C-alpha positions as a Python dict, from the first residue, in 0.01 Angstrom:
ca = {
    (1, 'X'): (0, 0, 0),
    (2, 'X'): (75, -222, 296),
    (3, 'X'): (131, -105, 652),
    (4, 'X'): (502, -175, 619),
    (5, 'X'): (523, 63, 326),
    (6, 'X'): (374, 352, 521),
    (7, 'X'): (613, 642, 573),
    (8, 'X'): (598, 692, 948),
    (9, 'X'): (880, 896, 1091),
    (10, 'X'): (1024, 943, 1438),
    (11, 'X'): (837, 1112, 1720),
    (12, 'X'): (763, 1484, 1679),
    (13, 'X'): (904, 1766, 1879),
    (14, 'X'): (642, 1888, 2125),
    (15, 'X'): (826, 2196, 2247),
    (16, 'X'): (649, 2436, 2017),
    (17, 'X'): (449, 2484, 1702),
    (18, 'X'): (562, 2619, 1370),
    (19, 'X'): (352, 2859, 1171),
    (20, 'X'): (32, 2703, 1031),
    (21, 'X'): (31, 2562, 680),
    (22, 'X'): (-73, 2797, 402),
    (23, 'X'): (-452, 2835, 385),
    (24, 'X'): (-682, 2669, 136),
    (25, 'X'): (-905, 2929, -27),
    (26, 'X'): (-1279, 2858, -48),
    (27, 'X'): (-1489, 3087, -268),
    (28, 'X'): (-1798, 2884, -362),
    (29, 'X'): (-2050, 2658, -189),
    (30, 'X'): (-1942, 2363, -403),
    (31, 'X'): (-1585, 2399, -275),
    (32, 'X'): (-1707, 2389, 84),
    (33, 'X'): (-1917, 2082, 7),
    (34, 'X'): (-1613, 1912, -148),
    (35, 'X'): (-1398, 1979, 159),
    (36, 'X'): (-1672, 1863, 397),
    (37, 'X'): (-1727, 1543, 199),
    (38, 'X'): (-1354, 1476, 212),
    (39, 'X'): (-1355, 1547, 587),
    (40, 'X'): (-1638, 1296, 632),
    (41, 'X'): (-1447, 1026, 444),
    (42, 'X'): (-1133, 1102, 641),
    (43, 'X'): (-1304, 1090, 984),
    (44, 'X'): (-1470, 764, 884),
    (45, 'X'): (-1146, 602, 767),
    (46, 'X'): (-952, 721, 1073),
    (47, 'X'): (-1219, 575, 1302),
    (48, 'X'): (-1175, 238, 1126),
    (49, 'X'): (-800, 250, 1193),
    (50, 'X'): (-857, 299, 1566),
    (51, 'X'): (-1118, 21, 1586),
    (52, 'X'): (-882, -214, 1402),
    (53, 'X'): (-593, -143, 1638),
    (54, 'X'): (-815, -181, 1946),
    (55, 'X'): (-949, -513, 1816),
    (56, 'X'): (-595, -645, 1764),
    (57, 'X'): (-496, -614, 2131),
    (58, 'X'): (-458, -907, 2368),
    (59, 'X'): (-696, -958, 2660),
    (60, 'X'): (-595, -1081, 3005),
    (61, 'X'): (-316, -1298, 3139),
    (62, 'X'): (-429, -1597, 2932),
    (63, 'X'): (-249, -1454, 2629),
    (64, 'X'): (97, -1441, 2783),
    (65, 'X'): (66, -1107, 2962),
    (66, 'X'): (153, -1044, 3324),
    (67, 'X'): (-121, -893, 3539),
    (68, 'X'): (48, -552, 3518),
    (69, 'X'): (80, -576, 3140),
    (70, 'X'): (-280, -694, 3103),
    (71, 'X'): (-404, -395, 3301),
    (72, 'X'): (-201, -157, 3085),
    (73, 'X'): (-324, -315, 2761),
    (74, 'X'): (-682, -292, 2884),
    (75, 'X'): (-640, 79, 2954),
    (76, 'X'): (-485, 140, 2611),
    (77, 'X'): (-769, -49, 2442),
    (78, 'X'): (-1024, 162, 2633),
    (79, 'X'): (-846, 477, 2513),
    (80, 'X'): (-863, 362, 2152),
    (81, 'X'): (-1233, 273, 2173),
    (82, 'X'): (-1305, 607, 2340),
    (83, 'X'): (-1119, 796, 2067),
    (84, 'X'): (-1307, 592, 1803),
    (85, 'X'): (-1638, 697, 1963),
    (86, 'X'): (-1526, 1059, 1942),
    (87, 'X'): (-1443, 1009, 1575),
    (88, 'X'): (-1803, 891, 1532),
    (89, 'X'): (-1911, 1219, 1694),
    (90, 'X'): (-1688, 1407, 1449),
    (91, 'X'): (-1846, 1217, 1161),
    (92, 'X'): (-2192, 1321, 1284),
    (93, 'X'): (-2081, 1684, 1321),
    (94, 'X'): (-1955, 1686, 963),
    (95, 'X'): (-2295, 1553, 848),
    (96, 'X'): (-2457, 1845, 1033),
    (97, 'X'): (-2222, 2087, 856),
    (98, 'X'): (-2308, 1929, 521),
    (99, 'X'): (-2684, 1913, 558),
    (100, 'X'): (-2711, 2272, 681),
    (101, 'X'): (-2562, 2408, 358),
    (102, 'X'): (-2799, 2193, 153),
    (103, 'X'): (-2575, 1893, 81),
    (104, 'X'): (-2668, 1531, 134),
    (105, 'X'): (-2496, 1315, 397),
    (106, 'X'): (-2159, 1158, 316),
    (107, 'X'): (-2111, 821, 484),
    (108, 'X'): (-1930, 636, 208),
    (109, 'X'): (-1550, 609, 202),
    (110, 'X'): (-1278, 428, 7),
    (111, 'X'): (-1181, 81, 119),
    (112, 'X'): (-867, 60, 332),
    (113, 'X'): (-580, 92, 256),
    (114, 'X'): (-708, 392, 67),
    (115, 'X'): (-611, 432, -299),
    (116, 'X'): (-331, 686, -358),
    (117, 'X'): (-568, 946, -503),
    (118, 'X'): (-816, 937, -213),
    (119, 'X'): (-639, 1195, 6),
    (120, 'X'): (-328, 1415, -21),
    (121, 'X'): (5, 1232, -14),
    (122, 'X'): (65, 1330, 349),
    (123, 'X'): (-256, 1157, 459),
    (124, 'X'): (-229, 779, 431),
    (125, 'X'): (-483, 541, 580),
    (126, 'X'): (-404, 175, 656),
    (127, 'X'): (-507, -91, 906),
    (128, 'X'): (-216, -149, 1146),
    (129, 'X'): (-212, -376, 1455),
    (130, 'X'): (-158, -198, 1786),
    (131, 'X'): (204, -115, 1866),
    (132, 'X'): (463, 159, 1828),
    (133, 'X'): (421, 171, 1452),
    (134, 'X'): (45, 219, 1474),
    (135, 'X'): (81, 486, 1743),
    (136, 'X'): (339, 677, 1539),
    (137, 'X'): (95, 675, 1249),
    (138, 'X'): (-194, 795, 1468),
    (139, 'X'): (22, 1072, 1612),
    (140, 'X'): (121, 1179, 1263),
    (141, 'X'): (-244, 1204, 1155),
    (142, 'X'): (-363, 1383, 1470),
    (143, 'X'): (-62, 1613, 1513),
    (144, 'X'): (-139, 1980, 1576),
    (145, 'X'): (-113, 2201, 1272),
    (146, 'X'): (241, 2335, 1246),
    (147, 'X'): (399, 2064, 1464),
    (148, 'X'): (693, 1921, 1269),
    (149, 'X'): (775, 1554, 1227),
    (150, 'X'): (1139, 1522, 1134),
    (151, 'X'): (1255, 1300, 850),
    (152, 'X'): (918, 1166, 747),
    (153, 'X'): (986, 1003, 414),
    (154, 'X'): (772, 1085, 117),
    (155, 'X'): (620, 1413, 238),
    (156, 'X'): (599, 1664, -46),
    (157, 'X'): (721, 2018, 10),
    (158, 'X'): (443, 2261, 96),
    (159, 'X'): (336, 2494, -181),
    (160, 'X'): (141, 2813, -206),
    (161, 'X'): (-232, 2784, -153),
    (162, 'X'): (-454, 2840, -451),
    (163, 'X'): (-830, 2861, -476),
    (164, 'X'): (-1012, 2535, -532),
    (165, 'X'): (-1199, 2719, -802),
    (166, 'X'): (-1190, 3079, -914),
    (167, 'X'): (-1474, 3298, -1031),
    (168, 'X'): (-1409, 3187, -1389),
    (169, 'X'): (-1435, 2815, -1300),
    (170, 'X'): (-1729, 2597, -1200),
    (171, 'X'): (-1576, 2262, -1096),
    (172, 'X'): (-1374, 2249, -771),
    (173, 'X'): (-1024, 2100, -789),
    (174, 'X'): (-855, 1869, -535),
    (175, 'X'): (-650, 2060, -278),
    (176, 'X'): (-350, 1966, -68),
    (177, 'X'): (-366, 1979, 310),
    (178, 'X'): (-92, 1864, 543),
    (179, 'X'): (-290, 1778, 858),
    (180, 'X'): (-647, 1711, 962),
    (181, 'X'): (-641, 2046, 1141),
    (182, 'X'): (-530, 2217, 820),
    (183, 'X'): (-837, 2078, 642),
    (184, 'X'): (-1073, 2198, 916),
    (185, 'X'): (-913, 2543, 925),
    (186, 'X'): (-999, 2573, 555),
    (187, 'X'): (-1356, 2462, 627),
    (188, 'X'): (-1390, 2710, 914),
    (189, 'X'): (-1258, 3000, 706),
    (190, 'X'): (-1480, 2888, 417),
    (191, 'X'): (-1791, 2914, 631),
    (192, 'X'): (-1694, 3267, 737),
    (193, 'X'): (-1612, 3378, 383),
    (194, 'X'): (-1928, 3236, 227),
    (195, 'X'): (-2146, 3382, 503),
    (196, 'X'): (-2005, 3724, 420),
    (197, 'X'): (-2045, 3662, 47),
    (198, 'X'): (-2389, 3497, 36),
    (199, 'X'): (-2548, 3596, 363),
    (200, 'X'): (-2626, 3363, 653),
    (201, 'X'): (-2984, 3289, 545),
    (202, 'X'): (-2875, 3183, 197),
    (203, 'X'): (-2570, 2978, 297),
    (204, 'X'): (-2741, 2784, 576),
    (205, 'X'): (-3022, 2661, 353),
    (206, 'X'): (-3073, 2313, 501),
    (207, 'X'): (-3370, 2234, 725),
    (208, 'X'): (-3302, 2237, 1103),
    (209, 'X'): (-3491, 1906, 1124),
    (210, 'X'): (-3202, 1736, 942),
    (211, 'X'): (-2961, 1816, 1225),
    (212, 'X'): (-2840, 1551, 1470),
    (213, 'X'): (-2845, 1668, 1833),
    (214, 'X'): (-2764, 1551, 2183),
    (215, 'X'): (-3131, 1461, 2217),
    (216, 'X'): (-3091, 1205, 1938),
    (217, 'X'): (-2748, 1052, 2007),
    (218, 'X'): (-2675, 1145, 2369),
    (219, 'X'): (-2351, 1328, 2286),
    (220, 'X'): (-2337, 1666, 2467),
    (221, 'X'): (-2095, 1802, 2207),
    (222, 'X'): (-2315, 1713, 1908),
    (223, 'X'): (-2390, 2070, 1802),
    (224, 'X'): (-2680, 2141, 1562),
    (225, 'X'): (-2551, 2371, 1288),
    (226, 'X'): (-2793, 2649, 1200),
    (227, 'X'): (-2572, 2958, 1155),
    (228, 'X'): (-2211, 3074, 1140),
    (229, 'X'): (-2161, 3068, 1517),
    (230, 'X'): (-2275, 2705, 1549),
    (231, 'X'): (-2066, 2607, 1244),
    (232, 'X'): (-1757, 2757, 1412),
    (233, 'X'): (-1836, 2571, 1735),
    (234, 'X'): (-1882, 2240, 1552),
    (235, 'X'): (-1547, 2275, 1373),
    (236, 'X'): (-1376, 2382, 1696),
    (237, 'X'): (-1508, 2072, 1874),
    (238, 'X'): (-1359, 1844, 1607),
    (239, 'X'): (-1021, 2019, 1603),
    (240, 'X'): (-986, 2051, 1980),
    (241, 'X'): (-1074, 1685, 2042),
    (242, 'X'): (-829, 1574, 1774),
    (243, 'X'): (-522, 1794, 1796),
    (244, 'X'): (-623, 2020, 2085),
    (245, 'X'): (-664, 2393, 2104),
    (246, 'X'): (-354, 2554, 1955),
    (247, 'X'): (-63, 2485, 2191),
    (248, 'X'): (-273, 2274, 2431),
    (249, 'X'): (-291, 1917, 2302),
    (250, 'X'): (-243, 1706, 2614),
    (251, 'X'): (-610, 1606, 2658),
    (252, 'X'): (-679, 1578, 2285),
    (253, 'X'): (-639, 1263, 2075),
    (254, 'X'): (-280, 1358, 2004),
    (255, 'X'): (-195, 1391, 2374),
    (256, 'X'): (-371, 1070, 2470),
    (257, 'X'): (-188, 877, 2200),
    (258, 'X'): (137, 1033, 2315),
    (259, 'X'): (67, 909, 2668),
    (260, 'X'): (-8, 557, 2541),
    (261, 'X'): (311, 564, 2333),
    (262, 'X'): (520, 665, 2636),
    (263, 'X'): (358, 398, 2854),
    (264, 'X'): (412, 129, 2589),
    (265, 'X'): (782, 213, 2564),
    (266, 'X'): (812, 210, 2944),
    (267, 'X'): (663, -141, 2964),
    (268, 'X'): (901, -258, 2690),
    (269, 'X'): (1198, -121, 2881),
    (270, 'X'): (1109, -362, 3162),
    (271, 'X'): (1026, -650, 2925),
    (272, 'X'): (1178, -611, 2575),
    (273, 'X'): (977, -914, 2455),
    (274, 'X'): (643, -761, 2553),
    (275, 'X'): (395, -783, 2266),
    (276, 'X'): (52, -624, 2330),
    (277, 'X'): (-110, -732, 2002),
    (278, 'X'): (-221, -1065, 1867),
    (279, 'X'): (-47, -1193, 1551),
    (280, 'X'): (-293, -1007, 1332),
    (281, 'X'): (-255, -987, 954),
    (282, 'X'): (-457, -716, 777),
    (283, 'X'): (-642, -880, 491),
    (284, 'X'): (-954, -882, 278),
    (285, 'X'): (-1244, -1118, 221),
    (286, 'X'): (-1227, -1062, -153),
    (287, 'X'): (-938, -939, -368),
    (288, 'X'): (-920, -561, -398),
    (289, 'X'): (-788, -384, -704),
    (290, 'X'): (-482, -174, -632),
    (291, 'X'): (-374, -345, -309),
    (292, 'X'): (-161, -645, -227),
    (293, 'X'): (-342, -729, 97),
    (294, 'X'): (-382, -1107, 130),
    (295, 'X'): (-724, -1269, 114),
    (296, 'X'): (-836, -1443, 435),
    (297, 'X'): (-798, -1813, 354),
    (298, 'X'): (-988, -1968, 646),
    (299, 'X'): (-1353, -2004, 531),
    (300, 'X'): (-1504, -1958, 879),
    (301, 'X'): (-1296, -1648, 952),
    (302, 'X'): (-1389, -1503, 613),
    (303, 'X'): (-1758, -1550, 694),
    (304, 'X'): (-1721, -1375, 1030),
    (305, 'X'): (-1542, -1089, 853),
    (306, 'X'): (-1834, -1068, 611),
    (307, 'X'): (-2072, -1061, 907),
    (308, 'X'): (-1875, -772, 1057),
    (309, 'X'): (-1883, -584, 726),
    (310, 'X'): (-2257, -627, 676),
    (311, 'X'): (-2330, -502, 1028),
    (312, 'X'): (-2110, -202, 949),
    (313, 'X'): (-2308, -152, 628),
    (314, 'X'): (-2632, -140, 831),
    (315, 'X'): (-2479, 120, 1064),
    (316, 'X'): (-2401, 342, 764),
    (317, 'X'): (-2739, 286, 598),
    (318, 'X'): (-2919, 379, 919),
    (319, 'X'): (-2713, 693, 972),
    (320, 'X'): (-2769, 792, 610),
    (321, 'X'): (-3144, 753, 658),
    (322, 'X'): (-3130, 965, 973),
    (323, 'X'): (-2957, 1256, 800),
    (324, 'X'): (-3171, 1226, 485),
    (325, 'X'): (-3503, 1143, 654),
    (326, 'X'): (-3835, 1262, 520),
    (327, 'X'): (-4149, 1229, 732),
    (328, 'X'): (-4022, 1030, 1033),
    (329, 'X'): (-4172, 1110, 1373),
    (330, 'X'): (-3954, 1216, 1666),
    (331, 'X'): (-3979, 863, 1804),
    (332, 'X'): (-3874, 714, 1472),
    (333, 'X'): (-3577, 950, 1450),
    (334, 'X'): (-3475, 840, 1799),
    (335, 'X'): (-3482, 480, 1676),
    (336, 'X'): (-3263, 565, 1375),
    (337, 'X'): (-3015, 739, 1606),
    (338, 'X'): (-3012, 457, 1861),
    (339, 'X'): (-2965, 170, 1616),
    (340, 'X'): (-2607, 253, 1499),
    (341, 'X'): (-2488, 301, 1858),
    (342, 'X'): (-2639, -32, 1965),
    (343, 'X'): (-2484, -209, 1667),
    (344, 'X'): (-2142, -63, 1748),
    (345, 'X'): (-2150, -200, 2103),
    (346, 'X'): (-2353, -519, 2053),
    (347, 'X'): (-2201, -640, 1725),
    (348, 'X'): (-1913, -436, 1580),
    (349, 'X'): (-1698, -439, 1894),
    (350, 'X'): (-1743, -808, 1988),
    (351, 'X'): (-1705, -926, 1628),
    (352, 'X'): (-1385, -724, 1590),
    (353, 'X'): (-1236, -883, 1901),
    (354, 'X'): (-1355, -1227, 1788),
    (355, 'X'): (-1192, -1196, 1446),
    (356, 'X'): (-848, -1139, 1597),
    (357, 'X'): (-880, -1474, 1778),
    (358, 'X'): (-966, -1669, 1461),
    (359, 'X'): (-704, -1815, 1223),
    (360, 'X'): (-619, -1621, 909),
    (361, 'X'): (-587, -1948, 722),
    (362, 'X'): (-330, -2178, 558),
    (363, 'X'): (-173, -1891, 366),
    (364, 'X'): (-47, -1738, 695),
    (365, 'X'): (13, -2013, 955),
    (366, 'X'): (-3, -1889, 1313),
    (367, 'X'): (-158, -1555, 1216),
    (368, 'X'): (-507, -1437, 1304),
    (369, 'X'): (-772, -1255, 1110),
    (370, 'X'): (-904, -907, 1181),
    (371, 'X'): (-1183, -673, 1070),
    (372, 'X'): (-1144, -579, 704),
    (373, 'X'): (-1385, -281, 695),
    (374, 'X'): (-1472, -359, 335),
    (375, 'X'): (-1762, -167, 182),
    (376, 'X'): (-1938, -334, -108),
    (377, 'X'): (-2220, -85, -166),
    (378, 'X'): (-2274, 288, -149),
    (379, 'X'): (-2438, 391, 180),
    (380, 'X'): (-2694, 598, -11),
    (381, 'X'): (-2869, 330, -212),
    (382, 'X'): (-3198, 335, -19),
    (383, 'X'): (-3497, 500, -188),
    (384, 'X'): (-3579, 833, -17),
    (385, 'X'): (-3916, 698, 93),
    (386, 'X'): (-3978, 618, 459),
    (387, 'X'): (-4177, 297, 410),
    (388, 'X'): (-3931, 147, 161),
    (389, 'X'): (-3621, 254, 354),
    (390, 'X'): (-3742, 114, 686),
    (391, 'X'): (-3856, -210, 525),
    (392, 'X'): (-3514, -260, 365),
    (393, 'X'): (-3333, -185, 690),
    (394, 'X'): (-3544, -439, 878),
    (395, 'X'): (-3493, -694, 601),
    (396, 'X'): (-3116, -645, 608),
    (397, 'X'): (-3106, -690, 986),
    (398, 'X'): (-3299, -1018, 962),
    (399, 'X'): (-3079, -1144, 676),
    (400, 'X'): (-2770, -1067, 882),
    (401, 'X'): (-2911, -1243, 1188),
    (402, 'X'): (-2980, -1552, 980),
    (403, 'X'): (-2628, -1540, 836),
    (404, 'X'): (-2486, -1528, 1190),
    (405, 'X'): (-2691, -1835, 1289),
    (406, 'X'): (-2559, -2025, 988),
    (407, 'X'): (-2202, -1940, 1090),
    (408, 'X'): (-2259, -2075, 1440),
    (409, 'X'): (-2426, -2392, 1312),
    (410, 'X'): (-2161, -2463, 1047),
    (411, 'X'): (-1847, -2370, 1238),
    (412, 'X'): (-1935, -2366, 1607),
    (413, 'X'): (-1833, -2000, 1638),
    (414, 'X'): (-2029, -1826, 1912),
    (415, 'X'): (-2220, -1556, 1729),
    (416, 'X'): (-2567, -1675, 1825),
    (417, 'X'): (-2604, -1398, 2081),
    (418, 'X'): (-2529, -1141, 1814),
    (419, 'X'): (-2795, -1303, 1592),
    (420, 'X'): (-3054, -1270, 1870),
    (421, 'X'): (-2961, -906, 1919),
    (422, 'X'): (-3000, -836, 1548),
    (423, 'X'): (-3341, -1004, 1547),
    (424, 'X'): (-3450, -791, 1842),
    (425, 'X'): (-3338, -473, 1667),
    (426, 'X'): (-3524, -580, 1351),
    (427, 'X'): (-3842, -639, 1550),
    (428, 'X'): (-3812, -298, 1715),
    (429, 'X'): (-3756, -135, 1377),
    (430, 'X'): (-4061, -312, 1232),
    (431, 'X'): (-4279, -192, 1518),
    (432, 'X'): (-4151, 163, 1486),
    (433, 'X'): (-4191, 167, 1107),
    (434, 'X'): (-4568, 186, 1149),
    (435, 'X'): (-4550, 440, 1430),
    (436, 'X'): (-4606, 186, 1706),
    (437, 'X'): (-4406, 134, 2023),
    (438, 'X'): (-4144, -138, 1983),
}
């Protein structure tokens, strides 16, 4: 499904909230795991949407913006990157919730646009350049539970909740949820119900050492989950940052997007021709089954998109290793936590901005490329052995650095600095792999 086919309705009423959607009933550990894995995929995909939109935005007066417009666009881009960082925090919190009930980490996701059966019909994920359409979509996803959007095409009527699986069943069934908050309310209630049913010691069976904390990632709100109280606090952090505490959404993602939307419309009232985004076309490097997204036809741009995707792959591999580590030392765990953050700032962000300056290719004259966020492998393919996993991570970093150098040599595209950064991270990883100081 293309961005133009997304059903994005008019702005919501913000004067009050309707009653929450009917609850999803969780009666078994496997149901809770299923919902948490879906939440992880959803947080991951939503983060990609925000990074895509931020990367599509113009920079400075050299792209036809006035100084006032350039300042506004810069502030909006900062908001999107900040919200994307918070989505990364949410993704880490969901991993904590998973690992503490004995499940493995979930850092894979469908490619975007997501296939129709990935999430409920109300929840559609697509890569959309920054503008009113993208903001309407973000507001729809982040809206507080019970807040109506009028005349949104294609939304199915709500039905009665039913258990994912009853006592006579063993395999959990897919469940409909209308908002992100609706999903997390089910997760929160599920933790409470299963604690009462199984007991806290039995439900929270995962090792505390598998938990990500502020000490590892530097996020004060990264709560280690060890019992029902900490599980409630982790879920509350995600919901309140996204849609806000019930009835108080102004400082949450929803409220911040609403502010950006209002500011964008105000700038366009002064200048109806104002366009904050580059002429970005969402595309792919390779054809994807089930989507009509065009394939990037400029060879150099396609290679930079591949570079972006491989760096993203390393981020996911490293995070997977962190949450499924075995005998790493505290210093080695700190390295695994630091590497994804460094890659986000030193490679993902600059490559995303670079891609939206490069030509899409002859198939779309005048259009630019953009990050494709394609995943070609599962994020859990590393052997659960410290020596092998660290060796493969280092090897992948060095391969990616060499690929970046080849791009610069062949096409004159300035990614040599990124290659040097990847080499430095590989060297640090190699030193840490043997317990040394890197």
